[in-house]
């Protein structure tokens, strides 16, 4: 499977998965990560994720590479987290990164990195570019090394924003960082930075508290009903792809109903 596209080709559908760097107490969490990777493989969908090789992150990436090949996976990780999130791969990658600094052969220009301006419709680009190291790991696919966490989050969002139909964001089980990433892309959707849906894969009720909180936010009028459309939830990995594919259709339907209500 190749990620090289001709100018007329449609970009691959990309799902950005937010999840923990630990496996969790229940085996159901890792099982869900594997099941999601299988579903993505069956639907020819590429993975964008935080670039970790441990826990949930490593499981979903490793599984998809085995099924679909290295080009189906793009990890994005800050340089300061290499030894933390990629302990079993970082030693060789650090050497490769040092070589890259000297040769620049694997240096990649990221169009529009750090160029998104919130509040501008669709997120206008300034034409600026950031340099990032693009490396390849046989077990975990491609990894782009950026300077910091904010650049990671923005670049992952841009990859999904510019992906093919059905692209979107999914939260598997994780901790504070996972929740932070999820809520940020939901906020970016509200501000017009992208038009992709976000879906929670709620394994064994793991995210029940967050889902209840969202309901409370809407009930207390801190947000509108549209948040329930932007942020959905499913209980089975096999439902994720269908939910994201139906997002744009559902969005159009919601806008149509809203328009009728104003008449």
Short mmCIF file of C-alpha atoms in Angstrom, two decimals:
data_model
loop_
_atom_site.label_atom_id
_atom_site.label_comp_id
_atom_site.label_asym_id
_atom_site.label_seq_id
_atom_site.Cartn_x
_atom_site.Cartn_y
_atom_site.Cartn_z
CA UNK A 1 0.00 0.00 0.00
CA UNK A 2 1.47 3.33 -1.03
CA UNK A 3 0.80 6.78 0.35
CA UNK A 4 2.09 8.43 -2.85
CA UNK A 5 -0.74 10.15 -4.68
CA UNK A 6 -1.01 11.64 -8.15
CA UNK A 7 -2.41 15.17 -8.33
CA UNK A 8 -5.83 13.86 -9.38
CA UNK A 9 -5.99 11.15 -6.72
CA UNK A 10 -8.17 11.45 -3.68
CA UNK A 11 -6.27 11.47 -0.38
CA UNK A 12 -6.75 8.40 1.81
CA UNK A 13 -9.39 8.39 4.49
CA UNK A 14 -7.60 9.02 7.77
CA UNK A 15 -8.71 8.33 11.30
CA UNK A 16 -6.78 9.99 14.09
CA UNK A 17 -6.84 7.81 17.19
CA UNK A 18 -6.33 9.34 20.62
CA UNK A 19 -5.53 6.77 23.31
CA UNK A 20 -3.32 5.92 26.26
CA UNK A 21 0.34 4.98 26.30
CA UNK A 22 -0.56 2.31 28.88
CA UNK A 23 -2.60 -0.87 28.30
CA UNK A 24 -5.13 -0.35 31.09
CA UNK A 25 -6.26 -2.87 33.70
CA UNK A 26 -8.82 -4.71 31.57
CA UNK A 27 -7.77 -6.70 28.48
CA UNK A 28 -10.88 -5.27 26.80
CA UNK A 29 -9.04 -2.02 26.12
CA UNK A 30 -6.24 -3.58 24.05
CA UNK A 31 -8.79 -5.84 22.37
CA UNK A 32 -10.70 -2.75 21.26
CA UNK A 33 -7.51 -1.22 19.84
CA UNK A 34 -6.87 -4.35 17.79
CA UNK A 35 -10.48 -4.55 16.65
CA UNK A 36 -10.40 -0.94 15.48
CA UNK A 37 -7.21 -1.61 13.50
CA UNK A 38 -8.89 -4.60 11.82
CA UNK A 39 -11.90 -2.46 10.91
CA UNK A 40 -9.65 0.23 9.48
CA UNK A 41 -7.77 -2.35 7.42
CA UNK A 42 -11.00 -3.78 6.03
CA UNK A 43 -12.07 -0.30 4.96
CA UNK A 44 -8.67 0.81 3.59
CA UNK A 45 -8.33 3.58 6.18
CA UNK A 46 -5.02 5.08 7.31
CA UNK A 47 -4.11 5.73 10.92
CA UNK A 48 -2.87 9.01 12.36
CA UNK A 49 -1.84 8.82 16.00
CA UNK A 50 0.55 10.17 18.63
CA UNK A 51 3.45 7.95 17.59
CA UNK A 52 3.83 5.90 20.78
CA UNK A 53 4.89 2.25 20.78
CA UNK A 54 3.52 1.26 24.19
CA UNK A 55 0.07 0.56 25.57
CA UNK A 56 -2.99 1.36 23.48
CA UNK A 57 -1.01 3.53 21.08
CA UNK A 58 1.46 0.81 20.21
CA UNK A 59 -1.25 -1.84 19.91
CA UNK A 60 -3.35 -0.05 17.31
CA UNK A 61 -0.32 1.02 15.25
CA UNK A 62 1.44 -2.33 15.37
CA UNK A 63 -1.73 -4.20 14.42
CA UNK A 64 -2.51 -1.98 11.44
CA UNK A 65 1.06 -2.16 10.14
CA UNK A 66 0.83 -5.97 10.20
CA UNK A 67 -2.45 -5.85 8.29
CA UNK A 68 -2.05 -2.94 5.88
CA UNK A 69 1.67 -2.16 5.76
CA UNK A 70 3.88 0.67 6.95
CA UNK A 71 2.37 3.33 4.71
CA UNK A 72 -1.00 2.99 6.45
CA UNK A 73 0.33 4.45 9.69
CA UNK A 74 1.59 7.95 10.48
CA UNK A 75 2.70 8.71 14.01
CA UNK A 76 3.40 12.27 15.11
CA UNK A 77 5.49 12.70 18.24
CA UNK A 78 7.33 15.58 19.94
CA UNK A 79 11.09 15.13 20.14
CA UNK A 80 11.08 15.43 23.94
CA UNK A 81 8.73 12.45 24.26
CA UNK A 82 10.71 10.01 22.11
CA UNK A 83 12.19 8.06 25.03
CA UNK A 84 8.91 8.25 26.99
CA UNK A 85 6.39 7.17 24.35
CA UNK A 86 8.71 5.12 22.11
CA UNK A 87 11.12 3.38 24.54
CA UNK A 88 11.53 0.28 22.38
CA UNK A 89 12.15 2.25 19.20
CA UNK A 90 13.61 5.58 20.28
CA UNK A 91 17.28 4.55 20.54
CA UNK A 92 17.58 3.79 16.87
CA UNK A 93 15.39 6.72 15.96
CA UNK A 94 17.52 9.13 17.96
CA UNK A 95 20.55 7.98 15.95
CA UNK A 96 18.53 8.37 12.77
CA UNK A 97 17.45 11.82 13.89
CA UNK A 98 21.08 12.80 14.45
CA UNK A 99 21.93 11.58 10.98
CA UNK A 100 18.97 13.50 9.60
CA UNK A 101 20.24 16.70 11.17
CA UNK A 102 23.51 16.23 9.27
CA UNK A 103 22.19 15.03 5.92
CA UNK A 104 18.64 16.45 5.80
CA UNK A 105 17.75 13.52 3.52
CA UNK A 106 14.72 12.55 5.59
CA UNK A 107 13.64 16.06 6.48
CA UNK A 108 10.06 16.76 5.53
CA UNK A 109 8.37 20.09 4.99
CA UNK A 110 5.00 20.18 6.73
CA UNK A 111 2.82 22.60 4.75
CA UNK A 112 0.82 24.90 6.96
CA UNK A 113 2.25 23.69 10.25
CA UNK A 114 1.59 26.31 12.89
CA UNK A 115 -0.19 28.36 10.20
CA UNK A 116 -3.76 27.72 11.28
CA UNK A 117 -5.44 30.88 12.46
CA UNK A 118 -8.39 30.19 14.74
CA UNK A 119 -11.48 32.23 14.03
CA UNK A 120 -10.88 32.37 10.28
CA UNK A 121 -13.39 30.35 8.30
CA UNK A 122 -11.92 26.99 7.34
CA UNK A 123 -8.55 27.84 8.88
CA UNK A 124 -6.54 29.96 6.45
CA UNK A 125 -2.89 29.20 5.81
CA UNK A 126 -0.09 31.71 5.93
CA UNK A 127 2.23 29.82 3.62
CA UNK A 128 4.66 29.11 6.43
CA UNK A 129 6.26 25.69 6.65
CA UNK A 130 7.85 23.77 9.48
CA UNK A 131 10.65 21.26 9.11
CA UNK A 132 10.11 17.91 10.77
CA UNK A 133 12.01 14.65 10.70
CA UNK A 134 10.17 11.86 8.91
CA UNK A 135 11.39 8.40 9.92
CA UNK A 136 10.23 4.85 9.20
CA UNK A 137 9.91 2.02 11.69
CA UNK A 138 9.23 -1.49 10.35
CA UNK A 139 6.89 -2.37 13.21
CA UNK A 140 5.08 0.93 13.75
CA UNK A 141 5.10 2.64 10.35
CA UNK A 142 6.05 6.23 9.69
CA UNK A 143 6.70 8.75 12.43
CA UNK A 144 7.05 12.49 12.06
CA UNK A 145 9.06 14.11 14.84
CA UNK A 146 8.00 17.67 15.66
CA UNK A 147 9.17 20.17 18.24
CA UNK A 148 6.38 20.11 20.81
CA UNK A 149 2.94 18.78 21.75
CA UNK A 150 0.99 21.68 20.28
CA UNK A 151 2.60 21.12 16.88
CA UNK A 152 1.77 17.43 17.17
CA UNK A 153 -1.90 18.14 17.83
CA UNK A 154 -2.18 20.66 15.04
CA UNK A 155 -0.41 18.48 12.47
CA UNK A 156 -2.57 15.46 13.31
CA UNK A 157 -5.67 17.61 12.93
CA UNK A 158 -4.49 18.89 9.55
CA UNK A 159 -3.83 15.37 8.27
CA UNK A 160 -7.40 14.37 9.15
CA UNK A 161 -8.89 17.62 7.90
CA UNK A 162 -7.27 17.05 4.51
CA UNK A 163 -8.08 13.32 4.37
CA UNK A 164 -10.63 11.55 2.21
CA UNK A 165 -14.35 11.06 2.92
CA UNK A 166 -15.11 9.53 6.30
CA UNK A 167 -11.97 10.88 7.96
CA UNK A 168 -12.33 11.83 11.60
CA UNK A 169 -11.18 11.46 15.17
CA UNK A 170 -11.64 8.60 17.64
CA UNK A 171 -10.90 8.37 21.34
CA UNK A 172 -10.05 4.96 22.70
CA UNK A 173 -9.41 4.47 26.40
CA UNK A 174 -6.76 6.78 27.81
CA UNK A 175 -6.02 9.39 30.45
CA UNK A 176 -5.76 13.18 30.70
CA UNK A 177 -3.83 13.62 27.45
CA UNK A 178 -6.41 11.59 25.52
CA UNK A 179 -9.25 13.68 26.90
CA UNK A 180 -7.36 16.89 26.16
CA UNK A 181 -6.77 15.91 22.53
CA UNK A 182 -10.38 14.85 22.06
CA UNK A 183 -11.88 18.04 23.46
CA UNK A 184 -9.48 20.20 21.49
CA UNK A 185 -10.54 18.77 18.12
CA UNK A 186 -14.20 19.15 19.15
CA UNK A 187 -13.50 22.82 19.95
CA UNK A 188 -11.67 23.26 16.65
CA UNK A 189 -14.70 21.87 14.85
CA UNK A 190 -16.92 24.45 16.56
CA UNK A 191 -14.52 27.23 15.53
CA UNK A 192 -14.39 26.11 11.90
CA UNK A 193 -10.84 24.77 11.82
CA UNK A 194 -12.13 21.48 10.39
CA UNK A 195 -15.44 19.77 9.63
CA UNK A 196 -14.68 16.26 10.87
CA UNK A 197 -16.58 14.33 13.49
CA UNK A 198 -15.20 12.95 16.74
CA UNK A 199 -16.27 9.62 18.16
CA UNK A 200 -15.72 8.01 21.55
CA UNK A 201 -15.23 4.24 21.57
CA UNK A 202 -16.73 3.58 24.98
CA UNK A 203 -15.23 0.26 26.07
CA UNK A 204 -17.09 -1.28 29.03
CA UNK A 205 -18.45 2.12 30.03
CA UNK A 206 -14.99 3.65 30.40
CA UNK A 207 -16.11 7.03 29.09
CA UNK A 208 -19.56 7.07 30.74
CA UNK A 209 -18.58 9.93 33.05
CA UNK A 210 -17.45 12.13 30.16
CA UNK A 211 -20.59 11.39 28.15
CA UNK A 212 -22.73 12.28 31.17
CA UNK A 213 -20.75 15.48 31.63
CA UNK A 214 -21.40 16.49 28.01
CA UNK A 215 -25.12 15.91 28.62
CA UNK A 216 -24.91 18.11 31.72
CA UNK A 217 -23.09 20.85 29.80
CA UNK A 218 -25.93 20.92 27.28
CA UNK A 219 -28.61 20.70 29.97
CA UNK A 220 -27.11 23.70 31.79
CA UNK A 221 -27.00 25.69 28.53
CA UNK A 222 -23.22 26.03 28.39
CA UNK A 223 -23.33 24.44 24.92
CA UNK A 224 -25.93 23.71 22.29
CA UNK A 225 -27.38 20.42 21.10
CA UNK A 226 -24.96 20.47 18.16
CA UNK A 227 -22.23 19.19 20.48
CA UNK A 228 -23.99 15.80 20.55
CA UNK A 229 -23.65 15.69 16.79
CA UNK A 230 -19.99 16.73 16.72
CA UNK A 231 -19.06 14.28 19.49
CA UNK A 232 -20.66 10.85 19.24
CA UNK A 233 -20.09 7.57 21.03
CA UNK A 234 -20.24 3.90 20.12
CA UNK A 235 -19.63 0.72 22.10
CA UNK A 236 -18.09 -1.51 19.43
CA UNK A 237 -14.99 -0.91 17.30
CA UNK A 238 -16.86 -2.03 14.20
CA UNK A 239 -19.26 0.90 14.60
CA UNK A 240 -16.62 3.63 14.43
CA UNK A 241 -16.13 3.70 10.66
CA UNK A 242 -19.86 3.83 10.02
CA UNK A 243 -20.35 6.64 12.52
CA UNK A 244 -17.65 8.78 10.92
CA UNK A 245 -18.93 8.10 7.42
CA UNK A 246 -22.39 9.19 8.48
CA UNK A 247 -21.15 12.34 10.16
CA UNK A 248 -21.25 14.61 7.11
CA UNK A 249 -24.70 13.32 6.12
CA UNK A 250 -25.92 13.83 9.67
CA UNK A 251 -24.38 17.29 9.77
CA UNK A 252 -26.21 18.25 6.58
CA UNK A 253 -29.45 16.85 8.00
CA UNK A 254 -29.03 18.79 11.24
CA UNK A 255 -28.40 22.02 9.34
CA UNK A 256 -31.47 21.35 7.19
CA UNK A 257 -33.66 20.84 10.28
CA UNK A 258 -32.24 23.97 11.87
CA UNK A 259 -33.03 25.94 8.72
CA UNK A 260 -36.61 24.67 8.67
CA UNK A 261 -37.02 25.63 12.31
CA UNK A 262 -36.19 29.24 11.53
CA UNK A 263 -39.00 29.58 8.98
#
